[in-house]
Coordinates of C-alpha atoms in Angstrom, one line a residue:
X1027 CA -62.3 -8.3 224.7
X1028 CA -59.3 -6.3 224.0
X1029 CA -59.4 -5.2 228.1
X1030 CA -58.7 -9.0 228.6
X1031 CA -55.9 -9.6 226.2
X1032 CA -54.6 -5.9 227.3
X1033 CA -54.4 -7.4 231.0
X1034 CA -52.7 -10.6 229.6
X1035 CA -50.1 -8.4 228.0
X1036 CA -49.6 -6.8 231.0
X1037 CA -49.3 -9.8 233.1
X1038 CA -46.8 -11.6 230.9
X1039 CA -44.4 -8.5 230.7
X1040 CA -44.9 -8.2 234.7
X1041 CA -44.0 -12.0 234.5
X1042 CA -41.3 -11.6 232.4
X1043 CA -39.6 -8.8 234.0
X1044 CA -39.6 -10.9 237.6
X1045 CA -38.6 -13.9 236.5
X1046 CA -35.7 -11.5 234.9
X1047 CA -34.8 -9.8 238.6
X1048 CA -35.5 -13.4 240.5
X1049 CA -33.1 -15.7 238.0
X1050 CA -29.0 -15.3 239.1
X1051 CA -26.4 -17.3 237.5
X1052 CA -23.8 -18.3 240.0
X1053 CA -20.4 -18.9 238.6
X1054 CA -18.3 -22.2 239.4
X1055 CA -15.5 -20.6 241.7
X1056 CA -18.5 -18.2 243.1
X1057 CA -21.3 -19.3 245.9
X1058 CA -24.2 -17.6 246.5
X1059 CA -25.6 -16.1 250.1
X1060 CA -29.2 -15.2 250.5
X1061 CA -30.6 -13.2 252.7
X1062 CA -34.5 -13.8 252.8
X1063 CA -36.2 -10.5 254.6
X1064 CA -32.6 -9.6 256.0
X1065 CA -31.9 -13.0 257.4
X1066 CA -29.1 -15.1 256.1
X1067 CA -30.4 -18.4 254.5
X1068 CA -28.5 -21.2 256.2
X1069 CA -27.2 -23.0 252.9
X1070 CA -25.1 -20.9 250.1
X1071 CA -26.2 -21.1 247.1
X1072 CA -24.7 -23.8 244.5
X1073 CA -23.1 -23.0 241.2
X1074 CA -25.4 -23.0 238.3
X1075 CA -29.1 -20.8 237.2
X1076 CA -30.9 -19.8 240.7
X1077 CA -34.7 -18.8 241.4
X1078 CA -35.1 -16.4 244.2
X1079 CA -38.5 -14.7 245.6
X1080 CA -38.8 -11.2 243.9
X1081 CA -38.7 -8.5 246.4
X1082 CA -38.1 -11.2 249.2
X1083 CA -34.7 -12.4 248.1
X1084 CA -31.5 -10.8 248.1
X1085 CA -28.1 -12.6 247.1
X1086 CA -24.5 -11.8 247.7
X1087 CA -21.7 -13.6 245.3
X1088 CA -18.5 -14.9 247.2
X1089 CA -15.4 -15.2 245.2
X1090 CA -13.7 -18.5 246.2
X1091 CA -10.7 -18.5 244.5
X1092 CA -7.4 -18.3 245.9
X1093 CA -6.6 -14.3 246.8
X1094 CA -2.9 -13.3 246.2
X1095 CA -2.6 -9.8 248.6
X1096 CA 1.0 -8.3 248.6
X1097 CA 1.5 -7.0 252.2
X1098 CA 2.6 -3.5 251.8
X1099 CA 6.6 -3.0 253.0
X1100 CA 7.1 -2.6 257.4
X1101 CA 9.9 -0.9 258.6
X1102 CA 10.8 -2.2 262.2
X1103 CA 13.8 -2.7 264.4
X1104 CA 15.1 -6.5 264.8
X1105 CA 15.9 -8.1 267.9
X1106 CA 19.8 -7.3 267.4
X1107 CA 18.9 -3.5 266.5
X1108 CA 19.2 -3.7 263.4
X1109 CA 16.8 -1.5 261.2
X1110 CA 15.3 -3.4 257.8
X1111 CA 12.5 -3.0 256.0
X1112 CA 10.5 -6.0 255.0
X1113 CA 7.6 -6.9 252.5
X1114 CA 5.3 -9.8 252.1
X1115 CA 2.9 -11.8 250.1
X1116 CA -0.3 -13.7 251.3
X1117 CA -2.6 -16.2 249.5
X1118 CA -5.4 -17.1 251.3
X1119 CA -9.2 -18.2 250.0
X1120 CA -13.0 -18.5 251.4
X1121 CA -13.7 -21.4 252.7
X1122 CA -17.2 -20.3 254.7
X1123 CA -19.2 -17.7 252.8
X1124 CA -21.5 -17.0 255.4
X1125 CA -18.7 -16.3 258.2
X1126 CA -16.8 -14.0 255.6
X1127 CA -19.7 -11.9 254.3
X1128 CA -21.4 -12.2 257.9
X1129 CA -18.6 -12.2 260.8
X1130 CA -16.4 -9.4 259.3
X1131 CA -17.1 -6.3 256.8
X1132 CA -14.6 -6.4 254.6
X1133 CA -12.6 -9.6 255.1
X1134 CA -9.8 -8.4 252.0
X1135 CA -9.4 -5.3 254.0
X1136 CA -9.0 -7.4 257.5
X1137 CA -6.5 -9.5 255.9
X1138 CA -4.3 -7.0 255.2
X1139 CA -4.3 -5.4 257.9
X1140 CA -3.5 -8.5 260.1
X1141 CA -0.8 -9.0 257.7
X1142 CA 1.0 -5.7 258.4
X1143 CA 0.8 -6.2 262.5
X1144 CA 1.8 -9.7 262.1
X1145 CA 4.8 -9.1 260.0
X1146 CA 5.8 -5.9 262.4
X1147 CA 5.5 -7.9 265.2
X1148 CA 7.9 -11.2 263.5
X1149 CA 10.5 -8.5 262.8
X1150 CA 10.9 -7.4 266.3
X1151 CA 11.1 -11.0 267.8
X1152 CA 13.6 -12.3 264.9
X1153 CA 17.4 -11.5 264.3
X1154 CA 19.1 -10.1 261.2
X1155 CA 20.6 -13.7 260.3
X1156 CA 17.1 -15.3 260.6
X1157 CA 15.4 -12.7 258.2
X1158 CA 18.1 -12.9 255.3
X1159 CA 18.8 -16.7 256.4
X1160 CA 15.8 -18.7 258.0
X1161 CA 12.9 -17.5 255.9
X1162 CA 11.5 -20.8 256.1
X1163 CA 10.6 -20.5 259.7
X1164 CA 9.9 -17.2 259.6
X1165 CA 7.0 -17.7 256.8
X1166 CA 5.6 -20.8 259.1
X1167 CA 5.3 -18.8 262.6
X1168 CA 3.7 -15.8 260.3
X1169 CA 1.3 -18.2 258.8
X1170 CA 0.7 -19.2 262.5
X1171 CA -0.6 -15.8 263.5
X1172 CA -2.5 -15.2 260.7
X1173 CA -4.6 -18.4 261.4
X1174 CA -6.2 -17.3 264.1
X1175 CA -8.3 -14.4 263.6
X1176 CA -8.4 -16.3 260.1
X1177 CA -10.5 -19.5 261.1
X1178 CA -13.0 -17.3 262.3
X1179 CA -13.6 -15.3 259.5
X1180 CA -14.2 -18.4 257.5
X1181 CA -10.8 -18.5 255.7
X1182 CA -8.4 -20.2 255.0
X1183 CA -4.2 -19.0 255.3
X1184 CA -2.6 -21.1 252.3
X1185 CA 0.8 -19.5 252.6
X1186 CA 2.5 -16.5 253.5
X1187 CA 6.0 -15.5 251.8
X1188 CA 8.5 -12.8 252.5
X1189 CA 9.7 -11.5 249.4
X1190 CA 12.2 -9.1 250.5
X1191 CA 14.0 -7.2 253.1
X1192 CA 15.5 -4.2 252.4
X1193 CA 18.7 -3.3 254.4
X1194 CA 20.6 0.1 254.8
X1195 CA 23.6 1.0 253.1
X1196 CA 26.1 1.0 256.0
X1197 CA 24.7 -2.4 257.1
X1198 CA 25.3 -3.6 253.4
X1199 CA 28.5 -2.5 253.3
X1200 CA 29.6 -4.1 256.4
X1201 CA 28.4 -7.6 255.4
X1202 CA 30.1 -7.2 252.2
X1203 CA 33.3 -7.0 254.3
X1204 CA 32.5 -9.1 256.7
X1205 CA 31.6 -12.4 253.8
X1206 CA 35.2 -10.5 252.2
X1207 CA 37.6 -11.5 255.8
X1208 CA 35.6 -14.9 255.6
X1209 CA 36.5 -15.7 252.3
X1210 CA 40.0 -14.8 252.5
X1211 CA 40.3 -16.4 255.8
X1212 CA 39.1 -19.9 253.8
X1213 CA 41.8 -19.2 251.2
X1214 CA 44.6 -18.8 253.8
X1215 CA 43.5 -22.2 255.5
X1216 CA 43.4 -23.6 252.1
X1217 CA 47.0 -22.5 251.5
X1218 CA 48.5 -23.4 254.3
X1219 CA 46.9 -26.9 254.1
X1220 CA 48.3 -27.0 250.3
X1221 CA 51.8 -26.2 251.7
X1222 CA 51.0 -28.9 255.0
X1223 CA 50.6 -31.8 252.5
X1224 CA 53.9 -30.2 249.8
X1225 CA 56.2 -30.4 252.7
X1226 CA 55.0 -33.9 254.2
X1227 CA 55.6 -35.2 250.6
X1228 CA 58.7 -33.2 250.1
X1229 CA 59.8 -34.4 253.4
X1230 CA 59.2 -38.5 251.9
X1231 CA 61.2 -37.4 248.8
X1232 CA 64.1 -36.2 250.9
X1233 CA 63.9 -39.4 252.5
X1234 CA 63.9 -41.3 249.5
X1235 CA 66.7 -39.2 248.1
X1236 CA 69.0 -40.2 251.1
X1237 CA 68.4 -43.4 251.1
X1238 CA 69.9 -43.5 247.1
X1239 CA 72.4 -40.8 246.5
X1240 CA 72.2 -41.1 242.3
X1241 CA 68.2 -40.0 242.5
X1242 CA 69.7 -37.0 243.6
X1243 CA 72.6 -36.8 241.3
X1244 CA 69.2 -37.3 238.9
X1245 CA 67.3 -34.7 240.3
X1246 CA 70.1 -32.5 240.1
X1247 CA 70.6 -33.3 236.5
X1248 CA 66.7 -32.8 236.1
X1249 CA 66.9 -29.2 237.2
X1250 CA 69.6 -28.3 234.7
X1251 CA 67.8 -30.0 232.3
X1252 CA 65.0 -27.7 233.0
X1253 CA 66.9 -24.6 233.4
X1254 CA 68.4 -24.8 230.4
X1255 CA 65.3 -25.5 228.3
X1256 CA 64.6 -21.8 228.8
X1257 CA 67.5 -20.1 227.0
X1258 CA 69.0 -18.2 229.5
X1259 CA 72.7 -17.0 229.4
X1260 CA 73.6 -17.6 232.9
X1261 CA 73.6 -21.7 234.5
X1262 CA 73.3 -21.6 237.8
X1263 CA 74.7 -24.8 239.1
X1264 CA 73.7 -25.7 243.0
X1265 CA 76.7 -27.3 244.4
X1266 CA 75.2 -30.4 247.1
X1267 CA 76.4 -29.9 250.6
X1268 CA 76.9 -33.4 250.5
X1269 CA 79.9 -32.7 248.5
X1270 CA 81.1 -30.0 250.7
X1271 CA 81.1 -32.4 254.2
X1272 CA 83.0 -35.2 252.1
X1273 CA 85.8 -32.2 251.8
X1274 CA 85.4 -31.8 255.3
X1275 CA 86.2 -34.9 256.2
X1276 CA 88.7 -35.8 254.0
X1277 CA 90.3 -32.4 254.8
X1278 CA 89.9 -33.8 258.8
X1279 CA 91.6 -36.7 257.9
X1280 CA 95.1 -35.4 256.3
X1281 CA 95.5 -32.9 258.8
X1282 CA 99.0 -33.7 260.4
X1283 CA 99.1 -34.7 263.8
X1284 CA 100.8 -32.6 266.6
X1285 CA 103.7 -33.3 268.2
X1286 CA 104.5 -35.5 271.6
X1287 CA 103.0 -34.0 274.0
X1288 CA 105.9 -32.0 276.3
X1289 CA 106.8 -33.5 279.7
X1290 CA 105.5 -31.8 283.0
X1291 CA 107.2 -29.9 284.5
X1292 CA 108.9 -31.0 288.1
X1293 CA 107.6 -30.1 290.8
X1294 CA 109.1 -26.9 292.6
X1295 CA 111.3 -27.4 295.3
X1296 CA 111.2 -25.5 299.0
X1297 CA 112.3 -22.1 298.1
X1298 CA 115.5 -20.5 299.5
X1299 CA 115.8 -18.7 302.4
X1300 CA 115.9 -15.0 301.5
X1301 CA 117.8 -12.5 303.5
X1302 CA 114.9 -10.6 305.6
X1303 CA 114.8 -6.7 303.8
X1304 CA 115.3 -6.3 301.0
X1305 CA 112.2 -6.4 298.8
X1306 CA 111.6 -6.3 294.7
X1307 CA 110.2 -3.1 293.5
X1308 CA 110.0 -2.0 290.2
X1309 CA 111.4 1.2 288.6
X1310 CA 108.8 3.8 288.2
X1311 CA 111.0 5.5 285.3
X1312 CA 110.5 2.2 283.6
X1313 CA 107.2 0.8 282.2
X1314 CA 105.7 -1.7 283.7
X1315 CA 103.7 -3.4 280.9
X1316 CA 104.0 -3.3 277.7
X1317 CA 102.1 -4.7 274.3
X1318 CA 104.0 -8.0 272.5
X1319 CA 107.1 -7.2 270.9
X1320 CA 107.8 -4.6 273.5
X1321 CA 111.5 -4.3 274.5
X1322 CA 112.0 -6.0 278.2
X1323 CA 111.4 -4.4 281.5
X1324 CA 113.6 -4.8 283.9
X1325 CA 113.5 -4.8 287.4
X1326 CA 115.7 -4.0 290.1
X1327 CA 115.9 -4.5 294.0
X1328 CA 116.6 -2.6 296.6
X1329 CA 118.9 -3.6 299.2
X1330 CA 119.3 -2.6 302.8
X1331 CA 121.9 -0.2 301.8
X1332 CA 120.2 1.1 298.9
X1333 CA 121.7 -0.9 296.4
X1334 CA 119.6 -2.0 293.7
X1335 CA 120.4 -5.3 291.6
X1336 CA 118.6 -7.1 288.7
X1337 CA 115.7 -9.1 289.5
X1338 CA 114.9 -10.4 286.1
X1339 CA 113.2 -9.5 282.5
X1340 CA 110.1 -9.6 281.3
X1341 CA 110.0 -10.3 277.5
X1342 CA 107.8 -9.2 275.0
X1343 CA 106.4 -11.9 273.9
X1344 CA 104.4 -15.1 276.5
X1345 CA 107.2 -15.9 278.1
X1346 CA 106.0 -14.2 281.2
X1347 CA 108.4 -13.1 284.0
X1348 CA 111.8 -15.2 283.6
X1349 CA 113.4 -15.7 287.4
X1350 CA 117.3 -14.8 287.3
X1351 CA 119.8 -14.4 290.3
X1352 CA 119.3 -11.4 292.2
X1353 CA 122.1 -9.6 294.0
X1354 CA 121.0 -8.4 297.3
X1355 CA 123.8 -7.1 299.0
X1356 CA 126.6 -9.5 299.1
X1357 CA 123.8 -12.8 298.7
X1358 CA 122.3 -13.8 295.7
X1359 CA 118.5 -15.4 296.1
X1360 CA 117.2 -17.4 293.1
X1361 CA 113.3 -18.1 292.6
X1362 CA 110.5 -16.5 291.3
X1363 CA 109.9 -13.0 291.8
X1364 CA 106.0 -12.0 291.9

């Protein structure tokens, strides 16, 4: 009797140990992949308590939650030859636990490696401006590159985002100078536009004041009031240009008119005949021309016998050389002397 009770006790203990080793609890976010004698079962175990065959079945739990995995920063050269350092973050989850455990040894490590190589490829195909301003397109391209191997491993890529783009210090300074120059250009354009609008308004105001002279006077008085309000010791009074023009016109109307026009000189008659031989020469001992106000210059004519006669005088004024009766030997010749 004692032997039977001992056997029953041993059986109960063995059964309890077997139930403990074969009973598994699967959480809500997990799935169980069962291997029976080394062969994977076609259907994974769902959440809840599950009973396995002792010493025959082995179960591997696969997490179905979204995994957030940072991609280590990668250094590369962009298409426009700029050295950058880029890091990203990867979000994925397992949709087929059997493929994730059978087709790949460690799906998380595999995803990290694929993400690094894909990130390097994207850096080499892109320009610096695309990395800085077009990150949405870069994220979509990186996600498409990762989705191809991930589907074969039973993994779904939720999203991929580039976190940071590290630039060299020299490139940062160059970009800062470029941004400063662009802002200065825009400031100058805005200033020029304001001056253009102001000039147009001033032109309209000048046209209105020109049509109403009283407006100019009112504006002048307003300017005087503004200057006097600052308690200055010196008051500058602007003088209108129109008043100067008025005085100029008044002075022109009262200017005395010129005398009667001089009568035209009579036409020169025929030159009288001059005896051949004598020529008018200047005395070499006397100056030929002097400044205004100088003494008259006497010219003499040499006759055939060596006699000299007075030909005329050149006054110091603007009269020039006046013709005179020139004694040439026994005859007189009236006329101009060149």
